[in-house]
Coordinates of C-alpha atoms in Angstrom, one line a residue:
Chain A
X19 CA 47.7 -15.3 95.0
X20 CA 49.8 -17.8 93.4
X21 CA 51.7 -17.2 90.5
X22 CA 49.3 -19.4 88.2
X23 CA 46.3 -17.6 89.6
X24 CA 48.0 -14.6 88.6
X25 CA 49.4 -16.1 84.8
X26 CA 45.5 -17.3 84.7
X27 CA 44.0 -13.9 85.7
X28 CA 46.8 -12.2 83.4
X29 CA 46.3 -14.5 80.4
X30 CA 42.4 -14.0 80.5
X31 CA 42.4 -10.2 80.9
X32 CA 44.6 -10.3 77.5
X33 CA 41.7 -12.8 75.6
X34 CA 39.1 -10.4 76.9
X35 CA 41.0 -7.2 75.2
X36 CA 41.5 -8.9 71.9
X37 CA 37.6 -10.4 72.1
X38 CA 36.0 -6.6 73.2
X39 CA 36.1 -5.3 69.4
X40 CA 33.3 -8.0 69.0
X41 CA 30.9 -7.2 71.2
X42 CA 31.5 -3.7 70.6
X43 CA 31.3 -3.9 66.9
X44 CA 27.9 -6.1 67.7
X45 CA 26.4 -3.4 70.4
X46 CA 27.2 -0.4 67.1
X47 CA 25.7 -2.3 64.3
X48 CA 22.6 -3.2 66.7
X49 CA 22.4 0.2 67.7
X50 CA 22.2 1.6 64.5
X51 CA 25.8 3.7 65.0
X52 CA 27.7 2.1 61.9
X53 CA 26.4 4.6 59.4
X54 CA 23.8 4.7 56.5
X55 CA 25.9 1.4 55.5
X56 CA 26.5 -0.7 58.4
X57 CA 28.0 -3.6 55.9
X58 CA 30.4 -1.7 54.1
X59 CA 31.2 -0.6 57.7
X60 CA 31.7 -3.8 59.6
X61 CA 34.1 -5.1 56.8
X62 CA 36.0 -2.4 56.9
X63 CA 36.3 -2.3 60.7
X64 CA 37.0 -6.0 60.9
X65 CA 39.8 -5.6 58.3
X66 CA 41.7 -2.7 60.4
X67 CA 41.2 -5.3 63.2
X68 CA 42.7 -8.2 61.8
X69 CA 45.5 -5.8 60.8
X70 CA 45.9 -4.5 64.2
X71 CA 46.4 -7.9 65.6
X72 CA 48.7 -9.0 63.4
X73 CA 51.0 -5.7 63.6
X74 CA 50.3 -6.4 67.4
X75 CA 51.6 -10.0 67.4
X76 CA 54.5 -8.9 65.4
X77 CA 55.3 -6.4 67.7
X78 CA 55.2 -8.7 70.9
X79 CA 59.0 -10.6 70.1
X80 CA 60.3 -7.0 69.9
X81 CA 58.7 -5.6 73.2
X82 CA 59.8 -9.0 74.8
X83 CA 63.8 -8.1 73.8
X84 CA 63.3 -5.0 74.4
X85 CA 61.7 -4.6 77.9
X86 CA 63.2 -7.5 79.1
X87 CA 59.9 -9.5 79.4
X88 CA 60.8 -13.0 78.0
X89 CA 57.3 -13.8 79.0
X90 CA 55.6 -12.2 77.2
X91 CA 56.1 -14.5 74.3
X92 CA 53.9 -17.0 75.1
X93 CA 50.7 -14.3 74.0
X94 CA 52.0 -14.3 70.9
X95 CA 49.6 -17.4 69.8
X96 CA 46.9 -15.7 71.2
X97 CA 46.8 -12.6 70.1
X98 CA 48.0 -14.2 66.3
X99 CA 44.9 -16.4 66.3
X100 CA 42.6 -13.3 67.2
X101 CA 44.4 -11.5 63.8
X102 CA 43.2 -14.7 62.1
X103 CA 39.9 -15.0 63.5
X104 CA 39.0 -10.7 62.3
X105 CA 40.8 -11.0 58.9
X106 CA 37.9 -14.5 58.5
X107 CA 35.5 -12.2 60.0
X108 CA 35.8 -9.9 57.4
X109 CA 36.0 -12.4 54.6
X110 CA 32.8 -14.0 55.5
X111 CA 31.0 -10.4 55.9
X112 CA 32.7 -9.4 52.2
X113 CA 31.7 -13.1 50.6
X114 CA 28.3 -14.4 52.6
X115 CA 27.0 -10.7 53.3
X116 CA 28.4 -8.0 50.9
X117 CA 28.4 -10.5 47.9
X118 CA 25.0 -12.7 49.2
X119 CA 27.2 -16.4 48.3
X120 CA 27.5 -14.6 44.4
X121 CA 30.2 -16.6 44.1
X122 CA 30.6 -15.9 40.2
X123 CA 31.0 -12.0 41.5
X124 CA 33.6 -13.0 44.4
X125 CA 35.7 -15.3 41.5
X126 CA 36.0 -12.3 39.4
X127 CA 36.8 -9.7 41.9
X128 CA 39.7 -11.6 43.2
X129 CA 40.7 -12.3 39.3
X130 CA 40.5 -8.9 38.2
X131 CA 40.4 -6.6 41.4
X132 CA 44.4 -6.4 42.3
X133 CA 43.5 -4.9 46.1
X134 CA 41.0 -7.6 46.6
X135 CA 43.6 -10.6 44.9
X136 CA 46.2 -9.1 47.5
X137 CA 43.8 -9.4 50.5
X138 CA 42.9 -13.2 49.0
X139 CA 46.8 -14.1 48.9
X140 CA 47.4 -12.9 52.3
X141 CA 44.3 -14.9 54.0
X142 CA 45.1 -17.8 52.6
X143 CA 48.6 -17.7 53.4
X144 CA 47.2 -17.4 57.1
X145 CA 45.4 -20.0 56.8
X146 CA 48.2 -22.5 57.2
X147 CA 49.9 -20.1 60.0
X148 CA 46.1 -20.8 62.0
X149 CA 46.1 -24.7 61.4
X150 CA 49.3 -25.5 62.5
X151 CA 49.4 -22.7 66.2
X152 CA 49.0 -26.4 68.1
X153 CA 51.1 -27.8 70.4
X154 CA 50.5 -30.9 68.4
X155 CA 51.6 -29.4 65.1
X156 CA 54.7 -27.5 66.6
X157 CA 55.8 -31.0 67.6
X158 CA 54.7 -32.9 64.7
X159 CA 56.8 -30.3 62.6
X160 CA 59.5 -29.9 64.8
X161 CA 60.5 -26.1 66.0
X162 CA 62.5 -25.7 63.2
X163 CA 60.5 -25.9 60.0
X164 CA 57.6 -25.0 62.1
X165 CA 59.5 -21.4 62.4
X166 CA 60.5 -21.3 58.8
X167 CA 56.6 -21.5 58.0
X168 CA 55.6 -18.7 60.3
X169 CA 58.3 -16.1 58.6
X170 CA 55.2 -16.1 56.2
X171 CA 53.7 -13.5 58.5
X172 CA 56.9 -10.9 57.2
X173 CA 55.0 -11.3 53.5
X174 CA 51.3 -11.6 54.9
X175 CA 51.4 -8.2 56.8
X176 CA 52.4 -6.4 54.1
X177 CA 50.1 -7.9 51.7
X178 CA 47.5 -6.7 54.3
X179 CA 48.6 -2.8 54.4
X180 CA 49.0 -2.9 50.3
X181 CA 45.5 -4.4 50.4
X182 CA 44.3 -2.2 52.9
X183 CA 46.3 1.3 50.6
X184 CA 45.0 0.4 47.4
X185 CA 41.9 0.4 48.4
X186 CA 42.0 4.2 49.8
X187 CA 40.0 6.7 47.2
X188 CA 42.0 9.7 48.0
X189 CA 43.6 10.0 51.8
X190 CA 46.5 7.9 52.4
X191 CA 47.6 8.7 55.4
X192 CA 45.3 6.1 57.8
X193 CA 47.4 2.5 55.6
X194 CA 50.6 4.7 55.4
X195 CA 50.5 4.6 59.3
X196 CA 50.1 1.5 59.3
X197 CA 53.1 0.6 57.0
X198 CA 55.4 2.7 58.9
X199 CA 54.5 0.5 61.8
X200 CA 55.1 -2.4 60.0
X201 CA 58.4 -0.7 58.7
X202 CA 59.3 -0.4 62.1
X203 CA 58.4 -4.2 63.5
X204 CA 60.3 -5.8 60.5
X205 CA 63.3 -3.1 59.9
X206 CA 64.0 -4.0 63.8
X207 CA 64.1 -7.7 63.2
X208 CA 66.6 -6.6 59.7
X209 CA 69.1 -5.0 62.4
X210 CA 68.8 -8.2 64.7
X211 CA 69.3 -10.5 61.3
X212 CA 72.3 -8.2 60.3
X213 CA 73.8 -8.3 63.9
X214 CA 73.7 -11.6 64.6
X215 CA 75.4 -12.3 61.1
X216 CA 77.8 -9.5 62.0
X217 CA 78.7 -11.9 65.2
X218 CA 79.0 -14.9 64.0
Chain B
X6 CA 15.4 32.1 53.3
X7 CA 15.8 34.7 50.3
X8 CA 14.6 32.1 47.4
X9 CA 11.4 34.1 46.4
X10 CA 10.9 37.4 46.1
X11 CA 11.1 39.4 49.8
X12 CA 7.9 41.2 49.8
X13 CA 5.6 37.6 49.9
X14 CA 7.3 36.0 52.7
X15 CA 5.5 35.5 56.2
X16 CA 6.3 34.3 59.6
X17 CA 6.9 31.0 58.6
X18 CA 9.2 31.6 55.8
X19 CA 11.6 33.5 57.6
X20 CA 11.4 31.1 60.7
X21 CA 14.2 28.6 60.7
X22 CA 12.1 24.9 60.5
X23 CA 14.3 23.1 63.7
X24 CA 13.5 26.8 65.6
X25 CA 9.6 26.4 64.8
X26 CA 9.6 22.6 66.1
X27 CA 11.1 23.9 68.8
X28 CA 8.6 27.0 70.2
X29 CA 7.3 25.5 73.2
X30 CA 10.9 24.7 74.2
X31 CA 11.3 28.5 73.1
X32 CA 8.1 29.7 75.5
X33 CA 9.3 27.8 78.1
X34 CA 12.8 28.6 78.2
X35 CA 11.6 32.5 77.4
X36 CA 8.9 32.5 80.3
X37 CA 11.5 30.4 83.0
X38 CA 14.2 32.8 82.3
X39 CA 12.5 35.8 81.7
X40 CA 14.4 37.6 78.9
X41 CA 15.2 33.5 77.6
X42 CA 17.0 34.0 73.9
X43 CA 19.9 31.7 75.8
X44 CA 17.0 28.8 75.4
X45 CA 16.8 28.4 71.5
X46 CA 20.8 28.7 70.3
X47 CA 19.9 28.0 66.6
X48 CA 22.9 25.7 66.4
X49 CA 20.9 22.9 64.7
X50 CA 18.6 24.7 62.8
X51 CA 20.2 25.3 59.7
X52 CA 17.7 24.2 57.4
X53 CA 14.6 25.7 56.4
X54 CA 11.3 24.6 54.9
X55 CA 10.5 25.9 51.2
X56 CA 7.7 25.3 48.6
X57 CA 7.8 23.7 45.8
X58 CA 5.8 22.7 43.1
X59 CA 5.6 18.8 42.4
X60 CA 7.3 17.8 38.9
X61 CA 7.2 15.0 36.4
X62 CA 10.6 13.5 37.4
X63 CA 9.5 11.3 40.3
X64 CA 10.1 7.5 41.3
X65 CA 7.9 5.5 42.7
X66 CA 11.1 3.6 44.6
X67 CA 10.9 4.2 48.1
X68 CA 13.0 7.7 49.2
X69 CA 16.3 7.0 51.9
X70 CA 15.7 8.1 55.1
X71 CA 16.6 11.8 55.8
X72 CA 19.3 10.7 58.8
X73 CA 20.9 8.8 56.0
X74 CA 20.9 11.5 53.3
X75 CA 22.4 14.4 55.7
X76 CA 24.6 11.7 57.8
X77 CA 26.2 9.8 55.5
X78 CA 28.3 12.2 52.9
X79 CA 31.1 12.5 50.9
X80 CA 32.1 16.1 50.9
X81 CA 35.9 16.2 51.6
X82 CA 35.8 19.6 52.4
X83 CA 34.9 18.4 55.7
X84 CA 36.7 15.3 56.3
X85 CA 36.9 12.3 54.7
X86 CA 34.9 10.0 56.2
X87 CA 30.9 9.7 55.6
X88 CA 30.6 11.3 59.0
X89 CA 32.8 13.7 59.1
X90 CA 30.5 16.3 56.9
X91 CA 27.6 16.5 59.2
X92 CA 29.5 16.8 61.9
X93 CA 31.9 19.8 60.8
X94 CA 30.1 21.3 58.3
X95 CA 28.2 23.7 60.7
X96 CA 30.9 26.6 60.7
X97 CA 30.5 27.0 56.8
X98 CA 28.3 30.3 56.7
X99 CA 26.1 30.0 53.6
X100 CA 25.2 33.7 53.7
X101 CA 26.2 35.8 51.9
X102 CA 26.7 33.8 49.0
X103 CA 27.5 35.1 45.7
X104 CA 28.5 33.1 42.4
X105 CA 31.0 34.2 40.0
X106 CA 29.6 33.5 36.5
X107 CA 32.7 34.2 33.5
X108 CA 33.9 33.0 30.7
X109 CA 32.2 32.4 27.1
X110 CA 28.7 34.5 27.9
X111 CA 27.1 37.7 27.3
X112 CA 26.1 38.9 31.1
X113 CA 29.1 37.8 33.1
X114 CA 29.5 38.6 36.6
X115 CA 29.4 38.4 40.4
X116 CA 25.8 37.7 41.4
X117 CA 23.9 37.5 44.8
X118 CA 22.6 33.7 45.3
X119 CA 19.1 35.0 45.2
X120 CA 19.7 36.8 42.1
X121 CA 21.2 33.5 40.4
X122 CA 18.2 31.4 41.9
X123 CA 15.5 34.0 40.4
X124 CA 15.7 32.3 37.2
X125 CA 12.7 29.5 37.8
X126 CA 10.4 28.6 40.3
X127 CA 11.2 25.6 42.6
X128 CA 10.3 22.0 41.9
X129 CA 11.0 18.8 43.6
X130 CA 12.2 16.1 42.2
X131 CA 12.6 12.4 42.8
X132 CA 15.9 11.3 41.5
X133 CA 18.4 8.6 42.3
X134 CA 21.8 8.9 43.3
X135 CA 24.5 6.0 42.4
X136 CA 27.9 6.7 44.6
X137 CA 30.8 5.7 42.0
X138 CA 31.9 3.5 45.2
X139 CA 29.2 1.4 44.9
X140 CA 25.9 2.4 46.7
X141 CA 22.8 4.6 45.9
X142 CA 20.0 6.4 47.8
X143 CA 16.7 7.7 46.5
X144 CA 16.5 11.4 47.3
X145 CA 13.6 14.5 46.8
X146 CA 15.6 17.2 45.9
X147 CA 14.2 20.8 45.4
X148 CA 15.9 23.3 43.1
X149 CA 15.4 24.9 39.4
X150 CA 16.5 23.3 36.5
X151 CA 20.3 23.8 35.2
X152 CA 18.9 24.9 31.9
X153 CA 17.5 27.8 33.3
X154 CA 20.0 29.2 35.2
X155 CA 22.7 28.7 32.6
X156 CA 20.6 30.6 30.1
X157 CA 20.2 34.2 31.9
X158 CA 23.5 34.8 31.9
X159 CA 23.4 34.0 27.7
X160 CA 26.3 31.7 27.1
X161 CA 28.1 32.6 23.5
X162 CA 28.8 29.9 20.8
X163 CA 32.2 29.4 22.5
X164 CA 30.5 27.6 25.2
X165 CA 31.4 24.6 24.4
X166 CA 31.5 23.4 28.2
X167 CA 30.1 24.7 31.8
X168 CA 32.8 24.4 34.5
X169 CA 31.9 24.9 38.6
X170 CA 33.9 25.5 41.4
X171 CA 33.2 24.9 45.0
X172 CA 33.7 27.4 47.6
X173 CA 37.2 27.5 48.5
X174 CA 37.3 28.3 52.6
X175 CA 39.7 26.6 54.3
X176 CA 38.8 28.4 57.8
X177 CA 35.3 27.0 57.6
X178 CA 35.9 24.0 55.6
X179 CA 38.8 22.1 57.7
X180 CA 39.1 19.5 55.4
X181 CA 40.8 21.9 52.6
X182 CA 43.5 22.0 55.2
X183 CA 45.1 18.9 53.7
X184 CA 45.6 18.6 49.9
X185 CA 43.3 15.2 49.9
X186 CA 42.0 16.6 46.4
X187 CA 43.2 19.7 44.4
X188 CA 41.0 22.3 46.3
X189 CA 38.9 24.0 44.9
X190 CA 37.0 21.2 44.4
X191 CA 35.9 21.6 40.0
X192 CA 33.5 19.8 38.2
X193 CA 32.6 20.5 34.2
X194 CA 30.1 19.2 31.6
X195 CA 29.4 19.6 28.0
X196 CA 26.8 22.4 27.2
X197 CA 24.5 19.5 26.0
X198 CA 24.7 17.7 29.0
X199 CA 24.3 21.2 31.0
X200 CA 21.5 22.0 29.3
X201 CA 19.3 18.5 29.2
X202 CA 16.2 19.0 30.7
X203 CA 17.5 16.2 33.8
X204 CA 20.4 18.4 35.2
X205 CA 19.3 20.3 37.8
X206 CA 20.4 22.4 40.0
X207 CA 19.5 21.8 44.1
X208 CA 19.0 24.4 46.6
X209 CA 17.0 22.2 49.2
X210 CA 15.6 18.5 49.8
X211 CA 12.8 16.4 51.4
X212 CA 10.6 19.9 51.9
X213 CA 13.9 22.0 53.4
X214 CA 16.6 23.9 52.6
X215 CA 19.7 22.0 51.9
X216 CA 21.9 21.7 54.9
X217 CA 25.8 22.5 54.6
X218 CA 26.7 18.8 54.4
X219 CA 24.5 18.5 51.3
X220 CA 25.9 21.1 49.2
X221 CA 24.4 24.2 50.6
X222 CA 23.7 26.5 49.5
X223 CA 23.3 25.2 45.9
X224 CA 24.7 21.8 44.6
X225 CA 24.9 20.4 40.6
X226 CA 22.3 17.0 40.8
X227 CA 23.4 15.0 37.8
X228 CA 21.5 11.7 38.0
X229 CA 22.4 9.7 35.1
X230 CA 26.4 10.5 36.9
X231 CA 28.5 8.9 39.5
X232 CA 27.4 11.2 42.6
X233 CA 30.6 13.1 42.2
X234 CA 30.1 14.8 39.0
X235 CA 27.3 16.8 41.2
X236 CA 29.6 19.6 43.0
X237 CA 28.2 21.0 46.1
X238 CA 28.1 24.6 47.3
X239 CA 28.7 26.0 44.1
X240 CA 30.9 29.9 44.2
X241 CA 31.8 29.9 40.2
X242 CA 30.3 29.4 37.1
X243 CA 32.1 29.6 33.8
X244 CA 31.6 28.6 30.5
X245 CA 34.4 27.5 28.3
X246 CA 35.6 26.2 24.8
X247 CA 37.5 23.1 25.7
X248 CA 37.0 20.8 28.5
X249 CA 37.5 21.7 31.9
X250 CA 40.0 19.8 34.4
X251 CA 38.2 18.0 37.5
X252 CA 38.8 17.4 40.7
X253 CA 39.1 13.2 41.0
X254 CA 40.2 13.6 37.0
X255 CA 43.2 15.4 38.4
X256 CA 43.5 13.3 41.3
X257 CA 43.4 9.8 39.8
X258 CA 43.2 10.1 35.7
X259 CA 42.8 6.8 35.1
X260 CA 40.1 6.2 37.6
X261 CA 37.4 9.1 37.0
X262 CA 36.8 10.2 33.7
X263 CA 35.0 13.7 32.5
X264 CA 31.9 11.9 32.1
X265 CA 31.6 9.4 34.6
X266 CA 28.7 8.3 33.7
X267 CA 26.7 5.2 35.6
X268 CA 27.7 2.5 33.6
X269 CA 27.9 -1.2 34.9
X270 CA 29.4 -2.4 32.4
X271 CA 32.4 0.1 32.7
X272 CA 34.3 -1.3 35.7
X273 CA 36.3 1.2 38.1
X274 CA 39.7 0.0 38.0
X275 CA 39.4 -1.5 41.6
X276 CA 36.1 -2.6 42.0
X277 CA 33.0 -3.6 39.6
X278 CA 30.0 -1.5 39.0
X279 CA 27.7 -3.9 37.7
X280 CA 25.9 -3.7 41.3
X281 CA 25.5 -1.8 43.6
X282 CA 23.9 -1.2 47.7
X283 CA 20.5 0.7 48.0
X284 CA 20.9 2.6 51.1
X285 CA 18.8 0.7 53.8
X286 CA 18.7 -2.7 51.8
X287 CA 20.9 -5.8 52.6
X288 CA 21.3 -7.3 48.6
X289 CA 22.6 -5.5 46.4
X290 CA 21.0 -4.8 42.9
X291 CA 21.7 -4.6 39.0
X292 CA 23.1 -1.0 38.1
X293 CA 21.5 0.4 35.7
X294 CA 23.6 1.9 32.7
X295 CA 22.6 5.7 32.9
X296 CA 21.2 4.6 36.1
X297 CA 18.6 3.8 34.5
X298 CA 18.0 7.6 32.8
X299 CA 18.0 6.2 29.6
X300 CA 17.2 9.6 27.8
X301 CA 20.1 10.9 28.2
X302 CA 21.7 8.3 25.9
X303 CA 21.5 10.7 22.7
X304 CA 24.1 12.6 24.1
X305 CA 27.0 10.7 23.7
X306 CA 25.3 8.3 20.6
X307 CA 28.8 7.2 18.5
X308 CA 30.8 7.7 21.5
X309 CA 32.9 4.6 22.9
X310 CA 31.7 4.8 26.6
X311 CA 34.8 2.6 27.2
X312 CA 37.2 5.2 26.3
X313 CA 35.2 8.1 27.5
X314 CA 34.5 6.5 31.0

């Protein structure tokens, strides 16, 4: 096999994993195993998936260092757009099925509902993160400011655990795992920050 | 089932319903193995059927499907999510069951389940249930008014409130293992409320004893109140002369009130209730303010329903 078979093989065995939730969360709802409230359900499982993804592609520069796997890197985009593609999942399930297109009702949940502003500010700040994950936009921006733009993932993942806590009735503990990943991912790119200054 | 009196029952009533469904299996299994009891382990048979006599509270709104009533719960005793009840709920022996009953009232006491369930005969009725998060079902409880109950045991003029408790077992209610809420689980009402001809108190639904995930073996049904206020498997009774402390109250003051009444135009703090999801449909509908109980609206006339949410 030849090593781009293999990086072909390799790449679409990683597309497949991040696709499966889909078809799984299809074969449930169709199968009548999401519960007496299969809505409420599927936005709540497509919201811990978009977090997952992006804690995952946060968590891919770190593994890369830290196992010595430079190549690893280049899933990064993938695995980024797939966090993009659940979080618009679950906005269109909350806006064109939860909500039926009320638009009026949406307007005033995001004005007046602080978990459900939070989860609004942190998709739209992806939005911009999705549009420009070209080739064609990393040149057009140039690596530098096309890096600067995409820190805006170390304020979009925590708007997305807050979103995800405040939301919580009475047992914390499923979003405070979740932070404490996410403490980990960015308090390990602090002590590279604070290193490299220290070098300098 | 010990609801009536022991010297009427017959075959059927003392014949678990899921155990009667299943004779033939029962024959079978007996005949194949000879000495069979190893056929019919009553493991899913914990309900029951009982009579009751039809009553004027009654919907014509179409009743949730029993798989969603007893599948889809909140009962932190047994986990916190909506599946977590029916699916560990099973240890939780309902028998013996006796209810403490103190406080402001002249026949206090520890009482025998059947004794407290003596004081009417059973009725069904057709109420609906609005979830404070948001979603409703249409259920056909049985049970004996609340009224009736709370009278035998002759509350005093101090009895300005009812308080219950909920069974406090951690060993066969795993979710008590984790302080999610302030176990025991309390809920409380005004003696008015208590006593309005709506409150009720449930022991069984859709023809059957209630099964442990449903409050068994008796449960508060408040209708015109976020489906909280009506505490399941109920071990105390007392009646006081200021308002009792409840469970979400404690937990989050400033999101459940004491009365937490259905009220859309009342908001919770993180998420309207001017809608809400019928069980089984796909758009929502317009809440109803009392969910749509309107009698009970004398009871709290001059009251500022914003402050007392």
């Amino acid at each position: 096999m030849s090593p781009k078979t293999k990086d072909r093989l390799v790449y679409t065995a990683v597309w497949l994993a991040c696709f499966a939730p889909i078809p799984w969360l299809v074969w449930r709802l169709l199968g009548d195993d999401l519960g007496a409230n299969p809505i409420e359900a599927l936005i709540r499982q497509l919201g811990v998936w978009g977090l997952r993804f992006v804690l995952v592609s946060l968590a891919i520069t770190p593994a890369a260092r830290l196992l010595r796997q430079p190549r690893l890197i280049r899933f990064r985009r993938t695995v980024g757009l797939f966090a993009f593609a659940y979080v618009l999942l679950h906005w269109c399930t909350y806006v064109g099925v939860d909500q039926f297109f009320d638009w009026a009702a949406v307007l005033k949940d995001i004005y007046k509902r602080p978990f459900i502003t939070i989860g609004m500010t942190a998709f739209v700040l992806l939005i911009p993160l999705a549009v420009t994950s070209t080739n064609a936009a990393i040149r057009a921006l140039g690596p530098v400011r096309w890096k600067r733009l995409h820190r805006l993932i170390y304020v979009i993942a925590p708007l997305g655990v807050l979103h995800y806590y405040m939301l919580v009735k009475a047992d914390h503990r499923p979003p405070l795992i979740y932070a404490g990943v996410l403490v980990l991912l960015l308090g390990y790119r602090l002590v590279e920050a604070l290193r490299k200054r220290a070098g300098r | 089932m010990l609801i009536r009196h022991a010297g009427d029952l017959t075959d059927n009533d003392v014949t678990p319903h899921g155990l009667y469904l299943r004779r033939r299996e029962f024959m079978t299994g007996a005949i194949a193995l000879g000495t069979g009891l190893a056929a019919c382990a009553p493991d899913d048979v914990a309900a029951a059927p009982l009579k009751a006599a039809k009553s004027r509270y009654t919907t014509s709104e179409k009743l949730t499907p029993l798989k969603d009533i007893t599948g889809y719960n909140n009962f932190y005793e047994f986990g916190v999510d909506k599946s977590d009840p029916a699916r560990n709920a099973g240890k939780l022996k309902t028998r013996p069951w006796t209810v403490k009953v103190d406080g402001a009232c002249a026949r206090p006491g520890t009482y025998n389940i059947e004794d407290v369930l003596k004081a009417a005969p059973l009725q069904e009725r057709i109420y609906r249930l609005r979830c404070v998060e948001g979603w409703s079902m249409v259920i056909p409880w049985i049970g004996i008014p609340l009224a009736d109950i709370l009278k035998r045991y002759q509350p005093t003029s101090k009895a300005k409130y009812v308080a219950f408790e909920t069974l406090l077992r951690p060993s066969e209610m795993p979710g008590q293992r984790r302080a999610v809420l302030p176990w025991p689980y309390r809920e409380g009402l005004r003696m008015d409320e208590a006593m309005h001809p709506l409150a009720f108190m449930a022991v069984g639904l859709y023809g059957q004893t209630l099964l442990n995930q449903n409050g068994a073996p008796m449960r508060l049904v408040t209708p015109w109140k976020y489906g909280f206020k009506s505490i399941k498997s109920i071990t105390r009774i007392s009646f006081v002369e200021t308002q009792p402390r409840t469970a979400w109250n404690l937990s989050a003051p400033d999101e459940y009130g004491f009365y937490s009444n259905v009220n859309p135009a009342v908001d919770h703090p993180r998420w309207s209730q001017a809608s809400e999801r019928r069980i089984g449909e796909f758009i929502r509908r317009k809440t109803l303010p009392f969910n749509g109980y309107g009698e009970v609206a004398g009871l709290y006339a001059g009251m500022d329903l914003r402050k007392f949410f």
